[in-house]
Coordinates of C-alpha atoms and ligand atoms in Angstrom, one line a residue:
M1 CA 125.2 93.1 119.2
H2 CA 124.4 93.2 122.9
H3 CA 121.6 95.5 121.8
L4 CA 120.1 92.8 119.7
V5 CA 120.6 90.0 122.2
F6 CA 118.7 92.2 124.7
W7 CA 115.8 92.7 122.3
T8 CA 115.7 89.0 121.3
I9 CA 115.3 88.0 124.9
C10 CA 113.0 90.8 125.7
L11 CA 110.7 90.2 122.8
A12 CA 110.6 86.5 123.4
F13 CA 109.1 87.2 126.8
Q14 CA 107.2 90.3 125.7
P15 CA 103.9 89.5 127.4
V16 CA 105.8 89.1 130.7
L17 CA 108.6 91.7 130.5
R18 CA 106.6 94.3 128.5
C19 CA 109.7 95.8 127.1
A20 CA 108.7 99.2 125.7
Y21 CA 109.2 99.5 122.0
P22 CA 110.4 103.0 120.9
P23 CA 107.8 104.8 118.7
P24 CA 108.3 104.8 114.9
C25 CA 109.4 108.5 115.4
D26 CA 108.8 111.3 117.8
S27 CA 105.8 112.8 116.0
E28 CA 102.5 112.2 117.7
I29 CA 100.7 113.1 114.5
Y30 CA 102.8 111.3 111.8
C31 CA 103.9 108.3 113.7
T32 CA 101.8 107.4 116.7
G33 CA 98.7 108.4 118.6
E34 CA 94.9 108.7 118.4
L35 CA 94.7 111.3 115.6
L36 CA 96.8 109.0 113.3
R37 CA 94.7 106.0 114.3
Q38 CA 91.4 107.6 113.7
M39 CA 92.5 109.2 110.4
Q40 CA 93.9 106.0 109.0
M41 CA 91.1 103.7 110.2
A42 CA 88.5 106.0 108.6
K43 CA 90.2 105.2 105.2
L44 CA 89.6 108.6 103.8
F45 CA 92.2 108.0 101.1
D46 CA 93.0 105.0 98.9
D47 CA 96.6 104.9 100.2
D48 CA 97.5 105.3 103.9
K49 CA 100.7 107.1 102.8
Y50 CA 98.5 110.1 101.8
F51 CA 97.6 111.3 105.2
V52 CA 101.1 111.0 106.7
D53 CA 102.5 113.1 103.8
M54 CA 100.1 116.0 104.4
K55 CA 101.4 119.3 105.7
L56 CA 100.2 120.8 109.0
K57 CA 98.6 124.3 108.9
A58 CA 99.2 124.9 112.5
A59 CA 101.8 123.8 115.1
P60 CA 101.5 120.2 116.2
D61 CA 100.5 121.1 119.7
E62 CA 97.7 123.2 118.5
V63 CA 96.4 120.5 116.1
L64 CA 96.6 117.9 118.9
A65 CA 94.8 120.2 121.4
A66 CA 92.0 120.8 118.9
F67 CA 91.7 117.1 118.2
H68 CA 91.5 116.3 122.0
N69 CA 88.9 119.1 122.3
L70 CA 86.8 117.5 119.7
T71 CA 87.1 113.9 120.9
S72 CA 86.6 114.9 124.6
V73 CA 82.9 115.4 123.8
S74 CA 82.4 111.6 123.6
P75 CA 85.5 110.0 125.0
G76 CA 86.4 106.5 123.7
S77 CA 84.5 106.9 120.4
S78 CA 85.9 107.9 117.1
L79 CA 85.0 111.0 115.2
K80 CA 82.6 110.5 112.2
P81 CA 84.2 110.6 108.7
S82 CA 82.6 113.9 108.0
E83 CA 84.1 115.4 111.2
L84 CA 87.5 114.0 110.3
K85 CA 87.2 115.5 106.9
E86 CA 86.3 118.8 108.4
F87 CA 89.3 118.6 110.7
L88 CA 91.6 117.7 107.8
K89 CA 90.3 120.7 105.9
T90 CA 91.1 123.0 108.9
F91 CA 94.5 121.7 109.8
F92 CA 96.1 119.9 106.9
E93 CA 97.2 120.6 103.4
E94 CA 97.5 118.2 100.4
P95 CA 100.8 116.4 100.1
G96 CA 103.4 117.8 97.8
Q97 CA 103.6 121.3 99.5
E98 CA 107.1 120.4 100.7
F99 CA 108.7 120.6 97.3
E100 CA 109.8 123.4 95.0
K101 CA 109.9 122.9 91.3
W102 CA 113.4 122.2 90.4
T103 CA 115.2 121.4 87.1
P104 CA 118.7 120.1 87.5
N105 CA 121.0 122.8 86.2
D106 CA 123.7 120.2 85.3
W107 CA 121.5 118.6 82.7
H108 CA 122.6 118.9 79.1
D109 CA 121.3 117.1 76.1
K110 CA 124.4 115.3 74.7
P111 CA 125.9 113.1 77.4
Y112 CA 128.6 110.8 75.9
F113 CA 126.8 107.5 76.6
L114 CA 124.1 108.3 74.1
S115 CA 126.6 107.9 71.3
K116 CA 127.1 104.3 72.3
V117 CA 123.5 103.2 71.6
S118 CA 123.4 102.1 68.0
D119 CA 119.8 100.8 67.5
T120 CA 118.0 103.9 66.4
K121 CA 114.8 103.2 68.3
L122 CA 116.7 102.5 71.5
H123 CA 118.8 105.6 70.9
S124 CA 115.8 107.9 70.8
W125 CA 114.3 106.1 73.8
A126 CA 117.6 106.6 75.7
E127 CA 117.3 110.3 75.0
K128 CA 113.8 110.3 76.5
L129 CA 115.1 108.4 79.6
H130 CA 117.8 111.0 79.9
H131 CA 115.1 113.7 79.7
L132 CA 113.1 112.1 82.5
W133 CA 115.6 113.2 85.2
K134 CA 114.2 116.7 84.7
S135 CA 110.7 115.6 85.7
L136 CA 111.9 113.5 88.7
G137 CA 114.0 116.4 90.2
R138 CA 112.7 117.8 93.5
K139 CA 114.1 120.5 95.8
I140 CA 112.8 120.5 99.4
S141 CA 111.4 124.0 100.2
A142 CA 113.1 126.3 102.7
D143 CA 109.9 126.2 104.7
V144 CA 110.6 122.6 105.7
R145 CA 114.0 123.7 106.9
D146 CA 112.5 126.6 108.9
H147 CA 109.4 124.7 110.2
P148 CA 110.2 121.0 110.2
E149 CA 107.5 120.3 112.8
L150 CA 104.8 121.1 110.1
Y151 CA 106.0 118.3 107.7
S152 CA 106.7 114.6 107.7
Q153 CA 109.4 115.3 105.1
I154 CA 112.9 115.2 106.5
Y155 CA 114.8 118.2 105.4
S156 CA 117.9 117.7 103.2
P157 CA 119.6 120.7 101.6
H158 CA 120.5 119.3 98.2
P159 CA 117.9 118.6 95.4
V160 CA 117.2 115.0 94.7
I161 CA 115.8 112.7 92.1
V162 CA 112.8 110.8 93.5
P163 CA 111.5 107.4 92.3
G164 CA 108.2 108.8 91.2
G165 CA 104.4 108.1 91.9
R166 CA 103.5 107.7 95.5
F167 CA 107.2 107.8 96.3
R168 CA 107.5 111.6 96.6
E169 CA 110.7 111.6 98.6
F170 CA 114.1 110.1 98.2
Y171 CA 114.6 106.4 99.0
Y172 CA 117.9 105.0 100.1
W173 CA 118.8 102.0 98.0
D174 CA 116.8 103.2 95.0
S175 CA 119.3 106.1 94.9
Y176 CA 122.3 104.0 94.1
W177 CA 120.9 103.1 90.7
V178 CA 119.6 106.6 90.2
I179 CA 123.1 108.0 91.0
N180 CA 124.8 105.6 88.6
G181 CA 122.3 106.7 85.9
L182 CA 122.9 110.4 86.7
L183 CA 126.7 109.9 86.4
L184 CA 126.2 108.4 82.9
S185 CA 124.0 111.5 82.2
E186 CA 127.0 113.6 83.3
M187 CA 124.9 115.2 86.1
R188 CA 127.7 115.1 88.7
D189 CA 126.4 118.0 90.8
T190 CA 123.1 116.3 91.3
A191 CA 124.7 113.0 92.1
R192 CA 127.1 114.6 94.5
G193 CA 124.3 116.5 96.2
M194 CA 122.3 113.3 96.7
I195 CA 125.3 111.7 98.3
Q196 CA 125.9 114.7 100.5
N197 CA 122.3 114.5 101.7
F198 CA 122.9 110.8 102.7
L199 CA 126.1 111.6 104.5
G200 CA 124.3 114.3 106.4
L201 CA 121.6 111.8 107.4
V202 CA 124.2 109.4 108.7
E203 CA 125.6 112.3 110.8
R204 CA 122.2 113.0 112.1
Y205 CA 120.7 109.5 112.7
G206 CA 123.8 107.3 112.7
F207 CA 122.5 105.5 109.6
V208 CA 120.6 106.3 106.4
P209 CA 116.8 106.1 107.0
N210 CA 114.7 104.0 104.5
G211 CA 113.5 107.3 102.9
G212 CA 113.0 111.0 103.4
R213 CA 110.1 110.9 105.9
V214 CA 110.0 111.0 109.7
Y215 CA 108.0 107.8 109.7
Y216 CA 111.1 106.0 108.1
E217 CA 113.4 107.2 110.9
R218 CA 113.9 104.0 112.7
R219 CA 114.8 101.7 109.8
S220 CA 117.4 101.7 107.1
Q221 CA 117.6 100.0 103.7
P222 CA 120.3 98.0 102.0
P223 CA 123.5 100.0 102.7
F224 CA 124.6 101.3 99.3
L225 CA 126.1 104.6 100.4
T226 CA 129.7 103.4 100.2
L227 CA 129.1 102.2 96.6
M228 CA 127.5 105.5 95.7
V229 CA 130.7 107.2 96.8
E230 CA 132.7 104.7 94.8
S231 CA 130.6 105.4 91.7
Y232 CA 131.1 109.1 92.2
Y233 CA 134.8 108.8 92.8
Q234 CA 135.2 106.6 89.7
A235 CA 133.5 109.3 87.6
T236 CA 135.4 112.3 89.1
K237 CA 138.6 111.1 90.9
D238 CA 137.7 113.7 93.5
E239 CA 140.0 112.7 96.4
K240 CA 139.0 115.6 98.5
F241 CA 135.4 114.5 98.4
L242 CA 136.5 110.9 99.3
R243 CA 138.5 112.1 102.2
A244 CA 135.6 114.1 103.6
A245 CA 133.1 111.3 103.1
L246 CA 135.1 108.4 104.5
P247 CA 134.6 109.0 108.3
T248 CA 130.9 109.1 107.7
L249 CA 130.9 105.9 105.6
E250 CA 132.7 104.3 108.5
K251 CA 130.1 105.5 110.9
E252 CA 127.4 103.9 108.8
Y253 CA 129.4 100.7 108.6
N254 CA 129.7 100.7 112.4
F255 CA 126.0 101.0 112.7
W256 CA 125.5 97.8 110.7
M257 CA 128.1 96.0 112.6
Q258 CA 126.9 97.1 116.0
N259 CA 123.1 97.2 115.6
R260 CA 122.4 94.8 112.8
S261 CA 124.9 91.9 113.3
V262 CA 124.5 88.5 114.8
A263 CA 127.2 86.0 115.9
L264 CA 126.8 82.3 115.1
S265 CA 129.1 79.4 115.5
V266 CA 129.7 76.8 112.9
N267 CA 131.8 73.8 113.9
G268 CA 133.0 75.6 117.0
T269 CA 134.1 78.7 115.1
Q270 CA 132.3 82.0 115.7
H271 CA 131.3 84.1 112.7
L272 CA 129.8 87.6 112.6
L273 CA 127.2 88.2 109.9
N274 CA 124.4 90.7 109.4
R275 CA 120.6 90.8 109.2
Y276 CA 117.8 93.3 108.9
S277 CA 116.1 94.0 112.3
V278 CA 113.9 96.9 113.4
Q279 CA 112.7 96.9 117.0
V280 CA 109.6 99.1 116.5
G281 CA 106.5 97.2 117.5
Q282 CA 103.8 99.5 116.0
P283 CA 102.0 99.6 112.6
R284 CA 103.9 101.4 109.9
P285 CA 102.3 104.9 109.8
E286 CA 102.3 104.9 106.0
S287 CA 100.7 101.4 105.8
Y288 CA 98.7 101.6 109.0
T289 CA 95.5 99.8 108.2
D290 CA 97.3 97.0 106.3
D291 CA 99.4 96.3 109.3
L292 CA 96.5 96.6 111.8
E293 CA 94.3 94.3 109.7
L294 CA 97.1 91.7 109.2
A295 CA 97.7 91.5 113.0
E296 CA 94.0 91.1 113.8
G297 CA 93.4 88.2 116.1
L298 CA 96.9 87.9 117.3
M299 CA 97.8 88.3 121.0
E300 CA 99.3 91.5 122.1
G301 CA 103.0 90.5 122.1
A302 CA 102.6 88.6 118.8
Q303 CA 101.1 91.7 117.1
E304 CA 104.1 93.8 118.1
R305 CA 106.5 91.2 117.0
L306 CA 104.8 90.9 113.6
W307 CA 105.0 94.7 113.1
A308 CA 108.6 94.7 114.0
E309 CA 109.2 91.9 111.5
L310 CA 107.3 93.8 108.8
K311 CA 109.5 96.8 109.4
A312 CA 112.6 94.6 109.1
G313 CA 111.1 93.4 105.8
A314 CA 110.8 97.0 104.7
E315 CA 114.4 97.6 105.8
S316 CA 115.5 94.7 103.5
G317 CA 114.1 96.5 100.5
W318 CA 112.1 93.3 99.7
D319 CA 108.8 94.4 101.2
F320 CA 107.3 92.0 101.0
S321 CA 108.3 88.5 100.0
S322 CA 107.9 84.8 100.7
R323 CA 111.7 85.0 101.2
W324 CA 111.0 86.3 104.7
F325 CA 108.3 83.8 105.6
V326 CA 109.0 81.2 108.3
D327 CA 106.1 79.0 109.1
H328 CA 105.6 77.3 112.5
H329 CA 107.7 74.3 111.3
G330 CA 110.6 76.7 110.7
N331 CA 110.1 76.1 106.9
N332 CA 110.5 78.9 104.4
S333 CA 106.8 79.0 103.6
G334 CA 103.5 80.5 104.8
T335 CA 101.9 83.9 104.4
L336 CA 102.7 87.5 105.1
K337 CA 101.7 86.9 108.7
D338 CA 104.7 84.5 108.9
T339 CA 107.2 87.2 108.1
R340 CA 110.3 86.7 110.3
T341 CA 112.8 88.8 108.6
S342 CA 115.1 89.2 111.5
H343 CA 115.6 85.5 111.9
I344 CA 117.2 85.2 108.5
I345 CA 120.7 85.9 107.5
P346 CA 120.4 87.2 104.0
T347 CA 122.9 86.4 101.3
D348 CA 122.6 89.8 99.6
L349 CA 123.0 92.0 102.7
N350 CA 126.2 90.1 103.6
A351 CA 127.5 90.2 100.0
L352 CA 126.9 93.9 100.0
L353 CA 128.7 94.5 103.3
C354 CA 131.5 92.3 102.0
R355 CA 131.8 94.5 99.0
N356 CA 131.6 97.6 101.2
E357 CA 134.5 96.3 103.3
R358 CA 136.7 95.8 100.3
T359 CA 135.7 99.2 99.0
L360 CA 136.4 101.0 102.3
A361 CA 139.8 99.3 102.3
S362 CA 140.4 100.6 98.8
F363 CA 139.4 104.1 99.8
H364 CA 141.9 104.1 102.7
R365 CA 144.5 102.8 100.3
I366 CA 143.8 105.7 97.8
L367 CA 144.2 108.2 100.7
G368 CA 147.3 106.5 102.0
Q369 CA 145.8 105.6 105.4
S370 CA 147.3 102.2 106.3
T371 CA 145.5 101.6 109.6
G372 CA 142.2 101.9 107.8
V373 CA 143.4 99.6 105.0
E374 CA 144.3 97.0 107.6
R375 CA 141.0 97.3 109.5
F376 CA 138.8 96.8 106.4
E377 CA 141.0 94.1 104.8
L378 CA 140.7 92.2 108.1
A379 CA 136.9 92.7 108.2
H380 CA 136.7 91.6 104.5
R381 CA 138.7 88.4 105.1
A382 CA 136.6 87.5 108.1
R383 CA 133.5 88.1 106.0
L384 CA 134.7 85.8 103.2
V385 CA 135.2 83.1 105.8
A386 CA 131.8 83.7 107.4
V387 CA 129.9 83.8 104.1
E388 CA 131.6 80.6 103.1
A389 CA 130.9 78.8 106.4
V390 CA 127.3 79.9 106.9
L391 CA 125.8 80.8 103.5
W392 CA 127.7 78.7 100.9
D393 CA 125.9 75.4 100.2
S394 CA 128.4 73.0 98.8
Q395 CA 125.7 70.6 97.7
M396 CA 123.6 73.1 95.8
G397 CA 126.6 75.0 94.6
V398 CA 125.3 78.4 95.6
W399 CA 124.8 80.7 98.6
L400 CA 121.5 80.4 100.5
D401 CA 119.8 82.5 103.2
H402 CA 120.4 81.1 106.6
N403 CA 117.5 80.6 109.0
L404 CA 118.5 81.3 112.6
L405 CA 115.5 79.5 114.1
T406 CA 116.3 76.2 112.5
D407 CA 120.0 76.7 112.0
S408 CA 119.6 75.7 108.4
R409 CA 119.6 77.2 104.9
H410 CA 116.6 77.9 102.8
P411 CA 117.0 75.9 99.5
T412 CA 114.7 78.3 97.7
F413 CA 115.6 80.2 94.5
Y414 CA 116.0 84.0 94.7
P415 CA 118.3 86.1 92.4
S416 CA 119.8 87.2 95.7
N417 CA 121.4 83.8 96.1
L418 CA 123.9 85.0 93.5
A419 CA 124.7 88.3 95.2
P420 CA 128.1 87.1 96.3
V421 CA 129.0 86.7 92.6
W422 CA 128.0 90.3 92.0
A423 CA 130.0 91.4 95.1
Q424 CA 132.9 89.1 94.1
C425 CA 132.7 87.8 97.7
Y426 CA 134.1 84.3 97.4
S427 CA 137.5 82.8 97.6
Q428 CA 137.4 80.0 95.0
P429 CA 136.8 80.6 91.3
S430 CA 135.0 77.2 91.2
M431 CA 132.2 78.8 93.4
G432 CA 131.4 81.3 90.7
E433 CA 131.3 78.5 88.1
R434 CA 129.0 76.4 90.2
A435 CA 126.7 79.3 90.9
L436 CA 126.4 79.8 87.2
H437 CA 125.3 76.2 86.8
Y438 CA 122.9 76.6 89.7
L439 CA 121.3 79.6 88.0
Q440 CA 121.0 77.8 84.7
E441 CA 119.3 74.8 86.4
S442 CA 117.1 77.0 88.6
G443 CA 114.2 77.4 86.2
A444 CA 114.5 81.2 86.4
F445 CA 115.3 81.5 82.7
K446 CA 112.1 80.1 81.4
Y447 CA 110.5 83.6 81.5
P448 CA 111.3 85.7 78.5
N449 CA 111.0 89.1 80.2
G450 CA 113.5 88.9 83.0
V451 CA 114.4 86.9 86.0
P452 CA 111.6 86.7 88.6
T453 CA 112.2 87.6 92.2
S454 CA 111.3 84.1 93.3
L455 CA 109.5 81.1 91.8
E456 CA 106.6 81.4 94.2
N457 CA 103.5 83.5 93.4
S458 CA 102.6 84.6 96.9
G459 CA 100.8 87.8 95.7
Q460 CA 103.5 89.9 97.3
Q461 CA 105.6 92.3 95.3
W462 CA 108.9 90.6 95.7
D463 CA 107.9 87.3 94.3
L464 CA 106.9 85.7 91.0
P465 CA 105.9 87.1 88.5
N466 CA 107.6 90.4 89.4
A467 CA 111.1 91.3 88.2
W468 CA 112.9 94.3 89.7
P469 CA 115.5 96.4 88.0
P470 CA 118.3 96.2 90.6
L471 CA 118.1 92.4 90.8
Q472 CA 118.4 92.2 87.1
L473 CA 121.5 94.4 87.1
M474 CA 123.2 92.6 90.0
L475 CA 122.7 89.3 88.2
I476 CA 124.0 90.7 84.9
E477 CA 127.0 92.4 86.5
G478 CA 127.8 89.2 88.4
L479 CA 127.6 87.0 85.4
W480 CA 129.7 89.5 83.4
S481 CA 132.4 89.4 86.1
L482 CA 132.9 85.6 85.7
P483 CA 135.8 84.7 83.4
I484 CA 133.5 82.3 81.5
A485 CA 132.3 82.9 78.0
E486 CA 129.0 81.2 78.7
A487 CA 128.4 83.5 81.7
K488 CA 129.1 86.6 79.6
D489 CA 126.7 85.4 76.9
L490 CA 124.0 84.9 79.5
A491 CA 124.7 88.4 80.9
F492 CA 124.1 89.9 77.5
D493 CA 121.0 87.8 76.9
L494 CA 119.5 89.0 80.2
A495 CA 120.4 92.6 79.4
Q496 CA 118.6 92.2 76.0
R497 CA 115.5 90.6 77.6
W498 CA 115.3 93.3 80.2
I499 CA 115.8 96.3 77.8
R500 CA 113.2 94.8 75.5
T501 CA 110.7 94.4 78.5
N502 CA 111.3 98.1 79.5
W503 CA 111.1 99.2 75.9
L504 CA 107.9 97.3 75.1
A505 CA 106.1 98.7 78.1
Y506 CA 107.4 102.2 77.3
I507 CA 105.9 102.1 73.8
K508 CA 102.7 100.7 75.1
Y509 CA 102.2 103.1 78.1
E510 CA 104.8 105.9 77.4
A511 CA 106.0 105.2 81.0
M512 CA 108.7 103.6 83.0
F513 CA 107.6 101.3 85.8
E514 CA 109.1 100.4 89.1
K515 CA 108.9 96.6 88.3
Y516 CA 107.7 94.4 85.4
D517 CA 105.8 91.1 85.1
V518 CA 108.0 88.3 83.6
T519 CA 104.9 86.6 82.1
G520 CA 103.9 89.2 79.6
D521 CA 105.6 91.3 77.0
G522 CA 105.9 94.8 78.2
K523 CA 103.6 94.2 81.2
P524 CA 104.1 96.2 84.4
G525 CA 104.3 94.3 87.7
G526 CA 101.6 94.1 90.3
G527 CA 100.6 92.7 93.7
G528 CA 101.4 93.9 97.2
E529 CA 100.1 96.9 99.1
Y530 CA 99.8 99.5 96.4
E531 CA 99.3 100.0 92.6
V532 CA 102.4 99.8 90.4
Q533 CA 104.2 103.1 90.3
L534 CA 105.4 105.1 87.3
G535 CA 108.6 107.3 87.0
F536 CA 110.8 105.6 87.8
G537 CA 114.2 106.3 89.3
W538 CA 115.9 103.0 89.6
T539 CA 114.4 101.5 86.4
N540 CA 115.7 104.4 84.4
G541 CA 119.1 104.2 86.1
V542 CA 119.4 100.5 85.4
A543 CA 118.3 100.9 81.8
L544 CA 120.9 103.6 81.2
Q545 CA 123.6 101.4 82.7
L546 CA 122.7 98.6 80.3
L547 CA 122.4 100.9 77.3
D548 CA 125.8 102.2 78.2
Q549 CA 127.4 98.8 78.6
F550 CA 125.8 96.9 75.8
G551 CA 124.4 99.7 73.6
D552 CA 126.5 98.6 70.6
R553 CA 124.6 95.2 70.5
L554 CA 121.2 95.7 72.1
T555 CA 118.2 95.9 69.8
S556 CA 114.7 97.1 70.3
G557 CA 114.1 93.8 68.8
S558 CA 111.5 92.1 66.7
A559 CA 108.9 90.1 68.6
G560 CA 110.8 87.0 67.5
L561 CA 113.4 87.7 70.1
T562 CA 111.7 85.5 72.7
F563 CA 114.1 82.7 71.9
D564 CA 114.5 79.8 74.2
L565 CA 117.8 80.1 76.0
G566 CA 118.3 76.4 76.3
A567 CA 118.0 76.1 72.5
A568 CA 120.3 79.0 72.0
L569 CA 123.0 77.5 74.2
L570 CA 122.6 74.2 72.5
C571 CA 122.9 75.9 69.2
G572 CA 126.0 77.7 70.5
A573 CA 127.5 74.5 71.6
L574 CA 126.8 72.8 68.3
C575 CA 128.1 75.7 66.3
V576 CA 131.4 75.4 68.3
L577 CA 131.5 71.7 67.6
L578 CA 130.9 72.2 63.9
Ligands
NAG1 C1 122.9 101.0 118.2 O1 123.0 100.2 119.4 C2 123.4 100.9 120.6 C3 123.5 99.9 121.7 O2 124.2 98.8 121.4 C4 122.5 102.1 120.9 O3 123.0 102.8 122.0 C5 122.4 103.0 119.7 O4 121.5 104.0 119.9 C6 122.0 102.2 118.4 N1 122.1 103.1 117.3 C7 121.1 103.3 116.5 C8 121.4 104.3 115.5 O5 120.0 102.8 116.6
NAG2 C1 87.7 123.8 122.3 O1 86.3 123.8 122.1 C2 85.7 125.0 122.5 C3 84.2 124.9 122.4 O2 83.8 124.3 121.3 C4 86.3 126.2 121.8 O3 85.7 127.4 122.2 C5 87.8 126.2 121.9 O4 88.4 127.2 121.2 C6 88.4 124.9 121.5 N1 89.8 124.8 121.8 C7 90.7 124.5 120.8 C8 92.1 124.4 121.3 O5 90.4 124.2 119.7
NAG3 C1 132.2 70.7 110.3 O1 133.0 69.7 110.7 C2 132.8 68.4 110.1 C3 133.7 67.4 110.7 O2 135.0 67.8 110.8 C4 132.9 68.5 108.6 O3 132.6 67.2 108.0 C5 131.9 69.5 108.1 O4 132.1 69.7 106.7 C6 132.2 70.8 108.8 N1 131.1 71.8 108.4 C7 131.4 73.0 107.9 C8 130.2 73.8 107.6 O5 132.5 73.4 107.8
NAG4 C1 108.6 71.5 107.1 O1 109.0 71.1 108.4 C2 108.6 69.9 108.9 C3 109.0 69.7 110.3 O2 110.3 70.1 110.5 C4 109.2 68.8 108.0 O3 108.8 67.5 108.4 C5 108.7 69.0 106.6 O4 109.3 68.1 105.7 C6 109.0 70.4 106.1 N1 108.4 70.7 104.8 C7 109.1 71.2 103.8 C8 108.3 71.5 102.6 O5 110.3 71.5 103.8

């Protein structure tokens, strides 16, 4: 926390104090420096991620020396695109060299969950999704272990399932839904290996980086590792694994409490809550030109602050969204340039940590470690009080993000407002009931193909009209957990809508997408910094979870299924009355 106080003060006076930001990583090729700048600014590739994923053919020092040699001919000016291309040809290889072909050896063709899917079309689709794990499996080659300096890839010993498309490496929070899907596919070795990789990263970095590249080294993502271990433990009851993992899970928890927390006082009582915050004031190497162009015209300190806020946005997993915009009035509006992620206390991060605290207490209980049980029960109780005092809005009957700049809540709809229902992080049952009514009144259900990420079309990925698999599942699981029949009906209805959306896009494109558009039947999502990606790890994991849970009732559905929920509920109510 002192760390953050220091940075907040330092950054506020950045032009005067000139606090030095740490670089995005230590590599002078993949993260900072003139070579990176010239390569990215020349826009030799459609996607800035391409260059920073290329393999070096010679040691970094040698490559840098050759580059300096070339540029010293006319200092201060950039090389011509043709010279840069020549340089690339000499010293770099195409991305993808860091992986070996790998087919999961724990894959088999008859996992139990398939037998639960009764609709014949959905059943054969579920089989295809189960097959997709084989094409998304990657093993990092031994050469990355032996020569890490030649790659931006972070070496991890166990094979992984990647999201797909431009996302050639593992991603942190994506992997939670991937692992849940793998466990349904009875691929326990693969799931365990992925978790072991993450545990190893916590040992190495103190937290789990955003993804498996050095340029992600200074930021994390929503902390789902504890829940990955919970899923694995539920599937295997492997206490030995739990015992070995627990100290590392606590280490990650400590990182969030020490380096990503903020204290605030409500009515004289201090509360400790969490936020996303990354103190690296440089363009993201993998989105270099986007970041540079966005910051054009800003003063020096303001540019660096914006880049740090964009990185915090990436850490939130919602990169990018109007959810993180704070305009100069302190209102939750503006454009990407107004991104102020670190000034917002997010409902979903705090709900997740609340669930982590309860889960860590339960792990200690399983292992008979009473001191640990006490520590995390205490933390969980404090979290419940803090979430209620700061995030619960008794007027709107839901939890809302808290803006630290204005000391007020953002009354805007996001599915994340209901994350405390999913995490079961509330003390009064009436709160769950009120949150259900809030959701019903929110306007989020007027879209037949899923719940949008917000009701504002900002052109960013994490806004209308995009719907994302993890947000659908968290809503569905939350609603399902409420002891209210109406909530369970709604949960099923959302599951049906989402499966149908996935399915329609699948039969149209023979592909699974990272996100979908709620305004069209079977339409992939769009917007943001890159083209919509195929694959796709978390989409498949979430679909398998829904097919497992509701497979006896889900249908591939006639087109007539776009029924109006209001009418359906009314009919439901009338039918009960009659
Ligand atoms: C967390 O903050 C402490 C200072 O409070 C710092 O020493 C440490 O390096 C930070 N940890 C990480 C992983 O950034
Ligand atoms: C630098 O350039 C000179 C002349 O073009 C060349 O002989 C030398 O090998 C170069 N050094 C490196 C490190 O590439
Ligand atoms: C703060 O205290 C006032 C007066 O006691 C009370 O009306 C208000 O509800 C309290 N606010 C919160 C958030 O607890
Ligand atoms: C934005 O903030 C200004 C100044 O605080 C306020 O007057 C205005 O009503 C706010 N606008 C919205 C849309 O909330």
